[in-house]
CSV table of C-alpha atoms in Angstrom, one decimal:
chain,number,residue,atom,x,y,z
A,1,MET,CA,0.0,0.0,0.0
A,2,PHE,CA,2.8,2.4,0.8
A,3,SER,CA,6.5,2.4,1.3
A,4,THR,CA,9.0,4.5,3.4
A,5,VAL,CA,11.0,7.2,1.7
A,6,THR,CA,14.7,6.4,1.8
A,7,HIS,CA,16.2,8.5,-0.9
A,8,THR,CA,15.1,11.0,-3.6
A,9,THR,CA,16.5,11.0,-7.2
A,10,THR,CA,16.4,14.1,-9.4
A,11,PRO,CA,16.4,13.8,-13.2
A,12,ASP,CA,19.4,15.2,-15.0
A,13,CYS,CA,17.2,17.6,-16.9
A,14,GLU,CA,14.0,18.7,-15.3
A,15,PRO,CA,11.3,20.3,-17.6
A,16,SER,CA,10.7,24.0,-17.5
A,17,GLN,CA,7.0,23.8,-18.6
A,18,PHE,CA,4.2,21.4,-19.4
A,19,ILE,CA,0.9,21.5,-21.3
A,20,LEU,CA,-2.4,21.0,-19.4
A,21,PRO,CA,-4.8,18.4,-20.8
A,22,ASP,CA,-7.8,19.9,-22.6
A,23,LEU,CA,-10.1,19.4,-19.7
A,24,ILE,CA,-12.7,22.0,-20.7
A,25,ASN,CA,-13.5,20.4,-24.0
A,26,ASP,CA,-13.6,17.0,-22.5
A,27,CYS,CA,-16.3,18.0,-20.1
A,28,HIS,CA,-19.5,18.4,-22.1
A,29,TYR,CA,-22.0,19.4,-19.4
A,30,PRO,CA,-23.6,22.9,-19.6
A,31,PHE,CA,-22.1,25.6,-17.4
A,32,ARG,CA,-24.1,28.3,-15.7
A,33,GLN,CA,-23.4,30.7,-12.8
A,34,ASN,CA,-25.7,31.6,-10.0
A,35,PRO,CA,-27.4,35.1,-10.6
A,36,TYR,CA,-26.9,36.0,-6.9
A,37,ARG,CA,-23.1,36.1,-7.2
A,38,ASP,CA,-22.6,39.7,-6.3
A,39,ALA,CA,-24.8,39.6,-3.2
A,40,ALA,CA,-23.3,36.4,-2.0
A,41,CYS,CA,-19.8,37.7,-2.5
A,42,ARG,CA,-20.5,40.7,-0.3
A,43,ALA,CA,-22.1,38.5,2.4
A,44,SER,CA,-19.1,36.1,2.1
A,45,VAL,CA,-16.6,38.9,2.9
A,46,ARG,CA,-18.7,39.8,6.0
A,47,TRP,CA,-18.7,36.2,7.1
A,48,LEU,CA,-15.0,36.0,6.7
A,49,MET,CA,-14.6,39.1,8.8
A,50,TYR,CA,-17.1,38.6,11.6
A,51,VAL,CA,-17.4,34.8,11.9
A,52,ALA,CA,-14.1,33.5,10.6
A,53,GLN,CA,-12.4,36.5,12.2
A,54,ILE,CA,-10.0,37.1,9.4
A,55,ALA,CA,-8.5,40.6,9.0
A,56,GLU,CA,-6.2,42.4,6.6
A,57,PRO,CA,-3.9,41.4,5.1
A,58,GLU,CA,-4.9,37.7,5.4
A,59,ILE,CA,-8.5,38.2,4.4
A,60,ARG,CA,-7.3,39.6,1.0
A,61,GLY,CA,-5.9,36.1,0.2
A,62,TYR,CA,-9.2,34.4,0.8
A,63,ILE,CA,-11.1,37.1,-1.2
A,64,ASP,CA,-8.7,36.7,-4.1
A,65,ALA,CA,-9.1,32.9,-3.9
A,66,ASP,CA,-12.8,33.5,-4.8
A,67,VAL,CA,-14.2,30.5,-3.0
A,68,ASN,CA,-17.6,32.1,-3.2
A,69,GLY,CA,-17.1,31.8,-7.0
A,70,LEU,CA,-16.9,28.0,-6.6
A,71,ALA,CA,-20.3,28.0,-4.9
A,72,VAL,CA,-21.7,30.2,-7.6
A,73,ALA,CA,-20.4,27.8,-10.3
A,74,CYS,CA,-21.4,24.6,-8.6
A,75,TYR,CA,-24.9,25.6,-7.3
A,76,PRO,CA,-26.3,27.7,-10.1
A,77,ASP,CA,-29.9,27.2,-9.1
A,78,ALA,CA,-29.6,28.0,-5.4
A,79,ASP,CA,-31.6,31.0,-4.0
A,80,ALA,CA,-29.7,33.7,-2.1
A,81,PHE,CA,-30.1,32.1,1.3
A,82,HIS,CA,-29.0,28.6,0.2
A,83,LEU,CA,-26.1,30.0,-1.9
A,84,GLN,CA,-24.8,31.8,1.1
A,85,VAL,CA,-24.8,28.7,3.3
A,86,CYS,CA,-22.9,26.8,0.5
A,87,SER,CA,-20.4,29.7,0.2
A,88,ASP,CA,-19.8,29.8,3.9
A,89,PHE,CA,-19.3,26.1,4.1
A,90,LEU,CA,-16.8,26.1,1.2
A,91,ASN,CA,-14.9,29.0,2.9
A,92,CYS,CA,-14.8,27.0,6.1
A,93,LEU,CA,-13.6,23.9,4.3
A,94,PHE,CA,-10.8,25.7,2.5
A,95,MET,CA,-9.7,27.5,5.7
A,96,THR,CA,-9.8,24.4,7.9
A,97,ASP,CA,-8.0,22.3,5.3
A,98,ASP,CA,-5.2,24.8,5.0
A,99,LEU,CA,-4.9,24.9,8.8
A,100,MET,CA,-4.9,21.1,9.2
A,101,GLU,CA,-2.4,20.4,6.4
A,102,SER,CA,0.0,23.1,7.7
A,103,GLY,CA,-0.1,21.6,11.2
A,104,VAL,CA,-1.4,24.8,12.8
A,105,VAL,CA,-4.3,22.8,14.4
A,106,ASP,CA,-4.6,19.2,15.5
A,107,VAL,CA,-6.7,17.3,13.0
A,108,ARG,CA,-8.4,15.1,15.5
A,109,GLU,CA,-9.4,18.0,17.7
A,110,VAL,CA,-10.9,19.7,14.6
A,111,HIS,CA,-12.7,16.5,13.8
A,112,GLU,CA,-14.3,16.2,17.3
A,113,SER,CA,-15.3,19.9,17.6
A,114,CYS,CA,-16.8,20.2,14.1
A,115,ILE,CA,-18.8,17.0,14.3
A,116,SER,CA,-20.1,18.2,17.7
A,117,ALA,CA,-21.1,21.5,16.2
A,118,PHE,CA,-22.9,19.7,13.4
A,119,ARG,CA,-24.8,17.5,15.9
A,120,ASP,CA,-26.1,20.5,17.8
A,121,PRO,CA,-25.2,23.8,16.2
A,122,ILE,CA,-27.4,25.8,18.5
A,123,ASN,CA,-26.4,24.5,21.9
A,124,PHE,CA,-22.9,23.3,21.4
A,125,ASP,CA,-20.6,25.7,23.3
A,126,THR,CA,-17.1,26.2,22.1
A,127,ASP,CA,-14.2,28.7,21.9
A,128,ARG,CA,-12.7,27.0,18.9
A,129,LEU,CA,-12.8,29.0,15.7
A,130,ASP,CA,-13.3,26.0,13.5
A,131,ALA,CA,-16.4,24.9,15.5
A,132,LYS,CA,-17.8,28.4,15.5
A,133,MET,CA,-17.6,28.5,11.7
A,134,CYS,CA,-19.4,25.1,11.6
A,135,LYS,CA,-22.1,26.3,14.0
A,136,SER,CA,-22.6,29.4,11.9
A,137,PHE,CA,-23.4,27.7,8.5
A,138,PHE,CA,-24.8,24.5,9.8
A,139,SER,CA,-27.5,26.1,12.0
A,140,ARG,CA,-28.8,27.7,8.8
A,141,PHE,CA,-28.3,24.4,6.9
A,142,LYS,CA,-30.6,22.6,9.3
A,143,GLU,CA,-33.4,25.2,8.8
A,144,THR,CA,-34.4,23.5,5.5
A,145,ALA,CA,-32.3,20.3,5.1
A,146,GLY,CA,-34.0,17.0,5.4
A,147,PRO,CA,-33.0,14.4,8.0
A,148,GLY,CA,-31.3,12.1,5.4
A,149,CYS,CA,-29.5,14.9,3.8
A,150,THR,CA,-28.3,16.1,7.2
A,151,GLU,CA,-27.0,12.7,8.3
A,152,ARG,CA,-25.2,12.3,5.0
A,153,PHE,CA,-23.5,15.6,5.4
A,154,ILE,CA,-22.3,14.8,8.9
A,155,TYR,CA,-21.2,11.2,7.9
A,156,THR,CA,-19.2,12.3,4.9
A,157,SER,CA,-17.6,15.2,6.8
A,158,GLY,CA,-16.4,12.6,9.3
A,159,LEU,CA,-14.9,10.6,6.4
A,160,TYR,CA,-13.1,13.8,5.3
A,161,PHE,CA,-11.6,14.5,8.8
A,162,THR,CA,-10.5,10.9,9.3
A,163,ALA,CA,-8.8,10.8,5.9
A,164,VAL,CA,-6.9,14.1,6.5
A,165,ALA,CA,-5.7,12.7,9.8
A,166,LYS,CA,-4.4,9.6,8.1
A,167,GLN,CA,-2.7,11.7,5.5
A,168,VAL,CA,-1.0,13.9,8.1
A,169,ASP,CA,0.1,10.8,10.0
A,170,ASP,CA,1.5,9.1,6.9
A,171,HIS,CA,3.3,12.2,5.9
A,172,ALA,CA,5.0,12.4,9.3
A,173,LYS,CA,6.1,8.8,9.0
A,174,GLY,CA,7.5,9.3,5.5
A,175,HIS,CA,5.0,6.9,3.9
A,176,VAL,CA,4.4,7.1,0.1
A,177,TYR,CA,1.2,5.9,-1.5
A,178,ASP,CA,0.9,3.8,-4.6
A,179,LEU,CA,-1.6,5.1,-7.1
A,180,GLU,CA,-4.4,2.8,-6.0
A,181,SER,CA,-4.0,3.8,-2.3
A,182,TYR,CA,-3.7,7.5,-3.2
A,183,ILE,CA,-6.9,7.4,-5.2
A,184,ALA,CA,-8.8,5.7,-2.4
A,185,LEU,CA,-7.6,8.3,0.2
A,186,ARG,CA,-8.1,11.2,-2.2
A,187,ARG,CA,-11.8,10.4,-2.5
A,188,ASP,CA,-12.2,11.5,1.1
A,189,THR,CA,-9.4,14.1,1.6
A,190,GLY,CA,-10.9,16.1,-1.3
A,191,GLY,CA,-13.8,17.1,0.9
A,192,VAL,CA,-16.2,16.7,-2.1
A,193,LYS,CA,-18.6,14.2,-0.6
A,194,PRO,CA,-20.2,16.6,1.9
A,195,CYS,CA,-20.7,19.0,-1.1
A,196,PHE,CA,-23.1,16.4,-2.6
A,197,SER,CA,-25.4,16.8,0.3
A,198,LEU,CA,-25.6,20.5,-0.5
A,199,ILE,CA,-27.1,19.6,-3.8
A,200,GLU,CA,-30.1,18.1,-1.9
A,201,PHE,CA,-30.1,21.1,0.5
A,202,VAL,CA,-30.2,23.6,-2.3
A,203,ALA,CA,-33.0,21.8,-4.2
A,204,ARG,CA,-34.9,21.1,-1.0
A,205,ILE,CA,-35.0,17.4,-1.6
A,206,ASP,CA,-34.2,14.5,0.6
A,207,LEU,CA,-33.4,11.3,-1.4
A,208,PRO,CA,-34.5,8.0,0.1
A,209,ASP,CA,-31.9,5.7,1.5
A,210,GLU,CA,-32.7,3.1,-1.2
A,211,VAL,CA,-31.6,5.6,-3.8
A,212,VAL,CA,-28.4,6.9,-2.3
A,213,SER,CA,-27.3,3.4,-1.4
A,214,HIS,CA,-27.9,2.1,-4.9
A,215,PRO,CA,-24.7,0.9,-6.7
A,216,VAL,CA,-25.5,3.1,-9.8
A,217,VAL,CA,-26.0,6.2,-7.7
A,218,LYS,CA,-22.8,5.4,-5.8
A,219,ALA,CA,-20.9,5.0,-9.1
A,220,LEU,CA,-22.2,8.4,-10.3
A,221,GLU,CA,-21.0,10.0,-7.1
A,222,GLU,CA,-17.6,8.3,-7.4
A,223,ALA,CA,-17.1,9.4,-11.0
A,224,THR,CA,-18.0,13.0,-10.0
A,225,ASN,CA,-15.7,12.9,-7.0
A,226,ASP,CA,-12.8,11.5,-9.1
A,227,HIS,CA,-13.2,14.1,-11.8
A,228,VAL,CA,-13.3,17.0,-9.3
A,229,CYS,CA,-10.3,15.7,-7.2
A,230,TRP,CA,-8.2,14.8,-10.2
A,231,HIS,CA,-8.7,18.0,-12.1
A,232,ASN,CA,-7.9,19.9,-8.9
A,233,ASP,CA,-4.6,17.9,-8.7
A,234,ILE,CA,-3.8,18.6,-12.3
A,235,LEU,CA,-4.5,22.3,-12.0
A,236,SER,CA,-2.8,22.8,-8.6
A,237,TYR,CA,0.3,20.7,-9.4
A,238,ASN,CA,2.4,23.7,-10.3
A,239,LYS,CA,1.7,25.6,-7.1
A,240,GLU,CA,2.1,22.5,-5.0
A,241,GLN,CA,5.5,21.5,-6.4
A,242,SER,CA,6.6,25.1,-6.0
A,243,CYS,CA,5.4,25.1,-2.3
A,244,GLY,CA,7.3,21.9,-1.6
A,245,HIS,CA,4.3,19.6,-1.1
A,246,ALA,CA,5.2,16.0,-0.7
A,247,PRO,CA,5.1,14.3,-4.2
A,248,TRP,CA,2.6,11.7,-3.0
A,249,GLU,CA,0.0,14.4,-2.2
A,250,ASN,CA,-1.0,14.8,-5.8
A,251,ILE,CA,-2.0,12.3,-8.5
A,252,VAL,CA,0.5,13.6,-11.1
A,253,PRO,CA,3.7,12.6,-9.3
A,254,ALA,CA,1.9,9.4,-8.1
A,255,ILE,CA,1.3,8.6,-11.8
A,256,MET,CA,4.9,9.5,-12.7
A,257,HIS,CA,6.2,7.2,-10.0
A,258,GLU,CA,3.9,4.2,-10.7
A,259,GLN,CA,3.8,4.4,-14.5
A,260,GLY,CA,7.4,5.5,-15.1
A,261,LEU,CA,6.3,8.6,-17.0
A,262,ASP,CA,7.8,12.1,-17.3
A,263,LEU,CA,5.8,15.1,-16.2
A,264,GLN,CA,4.1,15.7,-19.5
A,265,GLY,CA,3.2,12.0,-19.9
A,266,ALA,CA,1.7,12.0,-16.4
A,267,MET,CA,-0.3,15.1,-17.1
A,268,ASP,CA,-1.7,13.5,-20.3
A,269,TYR,CA,-2.4,10.3,-18.3
A,270,ALA,CA,-4.3,12.2,-15.6
A,271,GLY,CA,-6.3,14.1,-18.2
A,272,LYS,CA,-7.4,10.7,-19.7
A,273,MET,CA,-8.4,9.6,-16.2
A,274,CYS,CA,-10.7,12.7,-16.0
A,275,LYS,CA,-12.1,11.9,-19.4
A,276,ASP,CA,-12.7,8.3,-18.3
A,277,ALA,CA,-14.5,9.5,-15.2
A,278,ILE,CA,-17.0,11.5,-17.4
A,279,GLN,CA,-17.5,8.4,-19.5
A,280,ARG,CA,-18.2,6.3,-16.4
A,281,PHE,CA,-20.7,8.9,-15.3
A,282,ASP,CA,-22.5,8.9,-18.6
A,283,SER,CA,-22.5,5.1,-18.8
A,284,ASN,CA,-24.1,4.8,-15.3
A,285,CYS,CA,-26.7,7.5,-16.2
A,286,ALA,CA,-27.8,5.2,-19.0
A,287,ILE,CA,-28.6,2.3,-16.7
A,288,LEU,CA,-30.2,4.3,-13.8
A,289,PRO,CA,-33.2,2.5,-12.5
A,290,SER,CA,-36.6,4.0,-11.7
A,291,TRP,CA,-38.1,4.6,-8.3
A,292,GLY,CA,-41.4,6.1,-9.4
A,293,GLU,CA,-42.3,9.5,-10.8
A,294,GLU,CA,-41.6,11.8,-7.8
A,295,VAL,CA,-38.4,10.1,-6.7
A,296,ASP,CA,-37.2,10.0,-10.3
A,297,ARG,CA,-37.7,13.8,-10.5
A,298,GLN,CA,-35.6,14.3,-7.4
A,299,VAL,CA,-32.9,11.9,-8.7
A,300,ALA,CA,-32.8,13.9,-12.0
A,301,ILE,CA,-32.2,17.1,-10.0
A,302,TYR,CA,-29.4,15.3,-8.0
A,303,ILE,CA,-27.7,14.0,-11.2
A,304,LYS,CA,-27.9,17.5,-12.7
A,305,GLY,CA,-26.2,18.8,-9.5
A,306,LEU,CA,-23.4,16.3,-9.9
A,307,GLN,CA,-22.9,17.5,-13.4
A,308,HIS,CA,-22.9,21.1,-12.2
A,309,TRP,CA,-20.1,20.1,-9.8
A,310,MET,CA,-17.9,18.6,-12.5
A,311,ILE,CA,-18.2,21.5,-14.9
A,312,GLY,CA,-18.6,24.2,-12.3
A,313,SER,CA,-15.5,23.2,-10.3
A,314,LEU,CA,-13.5,22.8,-13.5
A,315,ARG,CA,-14.5,26.2,-14.9
A,316,TRP,CA,-13.8,27.9,-11.5
A,317,HIS,CA,-10.3,26.4,-11.5
A,318,PHE,CA,-9.6,27.8,-14.9
A,319,ASP,CA,-11.0,31.3,-14.1
A,320,CYS,CA,-9.6,31.6,-10.6
A,321,PRO,CA,-6.3,33.5,-10.0
A,322,ARG,CA,-5.4,30.9,-7.4
A,323,TYR,CA,-4.5,28.5,-10.3
A,324,ALA,CA,-3.4,31.0,-13.0
A,325,VAL,CA,-4.3,28.9,-16.1
A,326,PRO,CA,-3.3,30.7,-19.3
A,327,PRO,CA,-5.4,30.4,-22.5
A,328,ASP,CA,-2.8,28.3,-24.3
A,329,ARG,CA,-2.7,25.9,-21.3
A,330,ILE,CA,1.2,26.0,-21.3
A,331,ILE,CA,2.3,26.2,-17.7
A,332,LYS,CA,5.8,27.3,-16.8
A,333,LEU,CA,7.1,25.6,-13.7
A,334,LEU,CA,7.3,27.9,-10.7
A,335,PRO,CA,10.6,28.0,-8.7
A,336,LYS,CA,10.4,25.9,-5.5
A,337,ARG,CA,10.0,27.7,-2.2
A,338,PRO,CA,9.3,26.6,1.4
A,339,TYR,CA,6.1,24.6,2.1
A,340,LYS,CA,3.6,27.0,3.5
A,341,CYS,CA,0.7,27.2,1.1
A,342,GLY,CA,-2.4,25.1,0.3
A,343,ALA,CA,-4.0,24.3,-3.0
């Protein structure tokens, strides 16, 4: 599953640039943005200031990251209230992820406090900032979310925290994942699964357990999760290698190591994996069973929401200054610097 690092080899001639896969043209789902973008952006800044307690100059980095824009792209049909909850959650996710990966906070303490906040966002008393952020958005989430949707959000959030804790521990021990193990862990460290519950929340639906546990629906979610995590790895690779991230924390170097490919070959390989994920999604859509007219209507909304996540996240990455993707997709490798930034 993994091995221990004993030495590092450096190629005699490292590349100075690479070409990104044509991810946009490979993803055929329609792209729309939420019309409440401007109002949600203003509210998001207020939330960062007064709930997340971020001040200048740090707040400028989060504003420039435009996490609100990710919510706008992935939840285009949300009303203003539901969009703001999604935006606040994503800001909380990005902030907490950065803090946990950098070692500023203990992952298991974050796990315990945030899950407690989700279980009782009104009465849970805490001085921890991470839990206060969770209380803030989840108290509003519970105003309209169904019981099944709520439990799925809490359960998948637990998977996320557990996976991040494992990644941090493995990093400290010098463990390196093979490609299969990396993919399995990445499906939870990406934090995408809780975002699927927000699809139900935004649409005010609560899918029956028999639907969400069905193998075809699980396959649709997995294909979506894979596409989102892998295109994030592809598009954040340059920043991560510059910041000194461990090579096993991104699918591109994992492919290079396992497949014996150079950087460009691994980028092309990862791009094909993204294309294959879309094909998996479409193939499973074609064999989706029926649960009756009303449930089928809700399932169709959910599937559309998964498509919004694939194309919305992808387009956000391409448009966001955080990833700096040029029109020609030719990326010049950034110089390496000390590890202190997230992706």
